[in-house]
mmCIF file with all atom_site columns, C-alpha atoms in Angstrom:
data_model
loop_
_atom_site.group_PDB
_atom_site.id
_atom_site.type_symbol
_atom_site.label_atom_id
_atom_site.label_alt_id
_atom_site.label_comp_id
_atom_site.label_asym_id
_atom_site.label_entity_id
_atom_site.label_seq_id
_atom_site.pdbx_PDB_ins_code
_atom_site.Cartn_x
_atom_site.Cartn_y
_atom_site.Cartn_z
_atom_site.occupancy
_atom_site.B_iso_or_equiv
_atom_site.pdbx_formal_charge
_atom_site.auth_seq_id
_atom_site.auth_comp_id
_atom_site.auth_asym_id
_atom_site.auth_atom_id
_atom_site.pdbx_PDB_model_num
ATOM 1  C CA . UNK N 1 1  ? 13.458  81.008 72.798 1.00 0.00 ? 1  UNK N CA 1
ATOM 2  C CA . UNK N 1 2  ? 12.768  77.549 74.379 1.00 0.00 ? 2  UNK N CA 1
ATOM 3  C CA . UNK N 1 3  ? 15.994  75.362 75.356 1.00 0.00 ? 3  UNK N CA 1
ATOM 4  C CA . UNK N 1 4  ? 15.123  71.374 75.172 1.00 0.00 ? 4  UNK N CA 1
ATOM 5  C CA . UNK N 1 5  ? 17.711  68.677 76.612 1.00 0.00 ? 5  UNK N CA 1
ATOM 6  C CA . UNK N 1 6  ? 16.834  65.672 74.521 1.00 0.00 ? 6  UNK N CA 1
ATOM 7  C CA . UNK N 1 7  ? 16.581  63.061 77.367 1.00 0.00 ? 7  UNK N CA 1
ATOM 8  C CA . UNK N 1 8  ? 16.657  59.805 75.439 1.00 0.00 ? 8  UNK N CA 1
ATOM 9  C CA . UNK N 1 9  ? 15.549  57.936 72.389 1.00 0.00 ? 9  UNK N CA 1
ATOM 10 C CA . UNK N 1 10 ? 12.560  55.260 72.112 1.00 0.00 ? 10 UNK N CA 1
ATOM 11 C CA . UNK N 1 11 ? 11.792  54.506 68.688 1.00 0.00 ? 11 UNK N CA 1
ATOM 12 C CA . UNK N 1 12 ? 10.147  57.411 66.438 1.00 0.00 ? 12 UNK N CA 1
ATOM 13 C CA . UNK N 1 13 ? 9.694   59.560 69.091 1.00 0.00 ? 13 UNK N CA 1
ATOM 14 C CA . UNK N 1 14 ? 12.815  61.897 71.459 1.00 0.00 ? 14 UNK N CA 1
ATOM 15 C CA . UNK N 1 15 ? 11.861  63.013 74.792 1.00 0.00 ? 15 UNK N CA 1
ATOM 16 C CA . UNK N 1 16 ? 12.461  66.047 75.390 1.00 0.00 ? 16 UNK N CA 1
ATOM 17 C CA . UNK N 1 17 ? 13.215  68.220 78.717 1.00 0.00 ? 17 UNK N CA 1
ATOM 18 C CA . UNK N 1 18 ? 11.907  71.913 78.001 1.00 0.00 ? 18 UNK N CA 1
ATOM 19 C CA . UNK N 1 19 ? 12.600  74.660 79.480 1.00 0.00 ? 19 UNK N CA 1
ATOM 20 C CA . UNK N 1 20 ? 13.874  75.191 82.999 1.00 0.00 ? 20 UNK N CA 1
ATOM 21 C CA . UNK N 1 21 ? 11.043  73.333 84.282 1.00 0.00 ? 21 UNK N CA 1
ATOM 22 C CA . UNK N 1 22 ? 12.263  70.608 82.380 1.00 0.00 ? 22 UNK N CA 1
ATOM 23 C CA . UNK N 1 23 ? 8.604   69.554 81.564 1.00 0.00 ? 23 UNK N CA 1
ATOM 24 C CA . UNK N 1 24 ? 8.679   67.086 79.288 1.00 0.00 ? 24 UNK N CA 1
ATOM 25 C CA . UNK N 1 25 ? 7.264   66.047 76.112 1.00 0.00 ? 25 UNK N CA 1
ATOM 26 C CA . UNK N 1 26 ? 7.393   63.179 72.981 1.00 0.00 ? 26 UNK N CA 1
ATOM 27 C CA . UNK N 1 27 ? 8.095   64.797 69.882 1.00 0.00 ? 27 UNK N CA 1
ATOM 28 C CA . UNK N 1 28 ? 9.141   62.886 66.555 1.00 0.00 ? 28 UNK N CA 1
ATOM 29 C CA . UNK N 1 29 ? 12.653  62.313 65.822 1.00 0.00 ? 29 UNK N CA 1
ATOM 30 C CA . UNK N 1 30 ? 12.164  62.905 62.023 1.00 0.00 ? 30 UNK N CA 1
ATOM 31 C CA . UNK N 1 31 ? 11.546  66.430 63.248 1.00 0.00 ? 31 UNK N CA 1
ATOM 32 C CA . UNK N 1 32 ? 15.188  66.328 64.721 1.00 0.00 ? 32 UNK N CA 1
ATOM 33 C CA . UNK N 1 33 ? 18.366  67.442 63.587 1.00 0.00 ? 33 UNK N CA 1
ATOM 34 C CA . UNK N 1 34 ? 20.210  63.971 62.064 1.00 0.00 ? 34 UNK N CA 1
ATOM 35 C CA . UNK N 1 35 ? 23.414  65.105 64.230 1.00 0.00 ? 35 UNK N CA 1
ATOM 36 C CA . UNK N 1 36 ? 21.838  65.304 67.474 1.00 0.00 ? 36 UNK N CA 1
ATOM 37 C CA . UNK N 1 37 ? 20.708  62.359 70.029 1.00 0.00 ? 37 UNK N CA 1
ATOM 38 C CA . UNK N 1 38 ? 21.044  61.438 73.471 1.00 0.00 ? 38 UNK N CA 1
ATOM 39 C CA . UNK N 1 39 ? 22.561  64.207 75.866 1.00 0.00 ? 39 UNK N CA 1
ATOM 40 C CA . UNK N 1 40 ? 22.641  67.277 73.459 1.00 0.00 ? 40 UNK N CA 1
ATOM 41 C CA . UNK N 1 41 ? 20.534  70.615 73.640 1.00 0.00 ? 41 UNK N CA 1
ATOM 42 C CA . UNK N 1 42 ? 18.173  72.107 71.149 1.00 0.00 ? 42 UNK N CA 1
ATOM 43 C CA . UNK N 1 43 ? 17.112  75.511 71.081 1.00 0.00 ? 43 UNK N CA 1
ATOM 44 C CA . UNK N 1 44 ? 13.311  75.747 69.931 1.00 0.00 ? 44 UNK N CA 1
ATOM 45 C CA . UNK N 1 45 ? 11.265  79.033 68.506 1.00 0.00 ? 45 UNK N CA 1
ATOM 46 C CA . UNK N 1 46 ? 7.741   78.445 67.783 1.00 0.00 ? 46 UNK N CA 1
ATOM 47 C CA . UNK N 1 47 ? 5.966   81.511 66.129 1.00 0.00 ? 47 UNK N CA 1
ATOM 48 C CA . UNK N 1 48 ? 2.930   82.086 64.962 1.00 0.00 ? 48 UNK N CA 1
ATOM 49 C CA . UNK N 1 49 ? 1.804   81.784 61.547 1.00 0.00 ? 49 UNK N CA 1
ATOM 50 C CA . UNK N 1 50 ? -0.747  85.041 61.216 1.00 0.00 ? 50 UNK N CA 1
ATOM 51 C CA . UNK N 1 51 ? -0.570  84.098 57.541 1.00 0.00 ? 51 UNK N CA 1
ATOM 52 C CA . UNK N 1 52 ? -1.127  80.268 57.338 1.00 0.00 ? 52 UNK N CA 1
ATOM 53 C CA . UNK N 1 53 ? -4.229  80.815 60.047 1.00 0.00 ? 53 UNK N CA 1
ATOM 54 C CA . UNK N 1 54 ? -5.852  83.203 57.919 1.00 0.00 ? 54 UNK N CA 1
ATOM 55 C CA . UNK N 1 55 ? -5.387  81.494 54.709 1.00 0.00 ? 55 UNK N CA 1
ATOM 56 C CA . UNK N 1 56 ? -6.717  78.073 56.710 1.00 0.00 ? 56 UNK N CA 1
ATOM 57 C CA . UNK N 1 57 ? -9.639  80.196 57.813 1.00 0.00 ? 57 UNK N CA 1
ATOM 58 C CA . UNK N 1 58 ? -10.759 81.291 54.497 1.00 0.00 ? 58 UNK N CA 1
ATOM 59 C CA . UNK N 1 59 ? -10.506 77.642 52.840 1.00 0.00 ? 59 UNK N CA 1
ATOM 60 C CA . UNK N 1 60 ? -12.936 77.158 55.682 1.00 0.00 ? 60 UNK N CA 1
ATOM 61 C CA . UNK N 1 61 ? -15.086 79.657 54.746 1.00 0.00 ? 61 UNK N CA 1
ATOM 62 C CA . UNK N 1 62 ? -15.062 79.062 51.666 1.00 0.00 ? 62 UNK N CA 1
ATOM 63 C CA . UNK N 1 63 ? -16.234 75.536 52.090 1.00 0.00 ? 63 UNK N CA 1
ATOM 64 C CA . UNK N 1 64 ? -18.970 76.278 54.324 1.00 0.00 ? 64 UNK N CA 1
ATOM 65 C CA . UNK N 1 65 ? -20.381 78.860 51.324 1.00 0.00 ? 65 UNK N CA 1
ATOM 66 C CA . UNK N 1 66 ? -20.029 75.527 48.685 1.00 0.00 ? 66 UNK N CA 1
#
């Protein structure tokens, strides 16, 4: 789980500060919950989608065979 702080909103982007190091990243506002704003904290859970990856790889191989 990654902690993120919404530092500021700049148009369509939110400037998030991630983790203990407070690394700055730009993130599309449209993917944030409606009720959050500057000064709020978020919890981010990023995980690997093995099934979607394997499906995309298979689709790419099928296209190459054609």
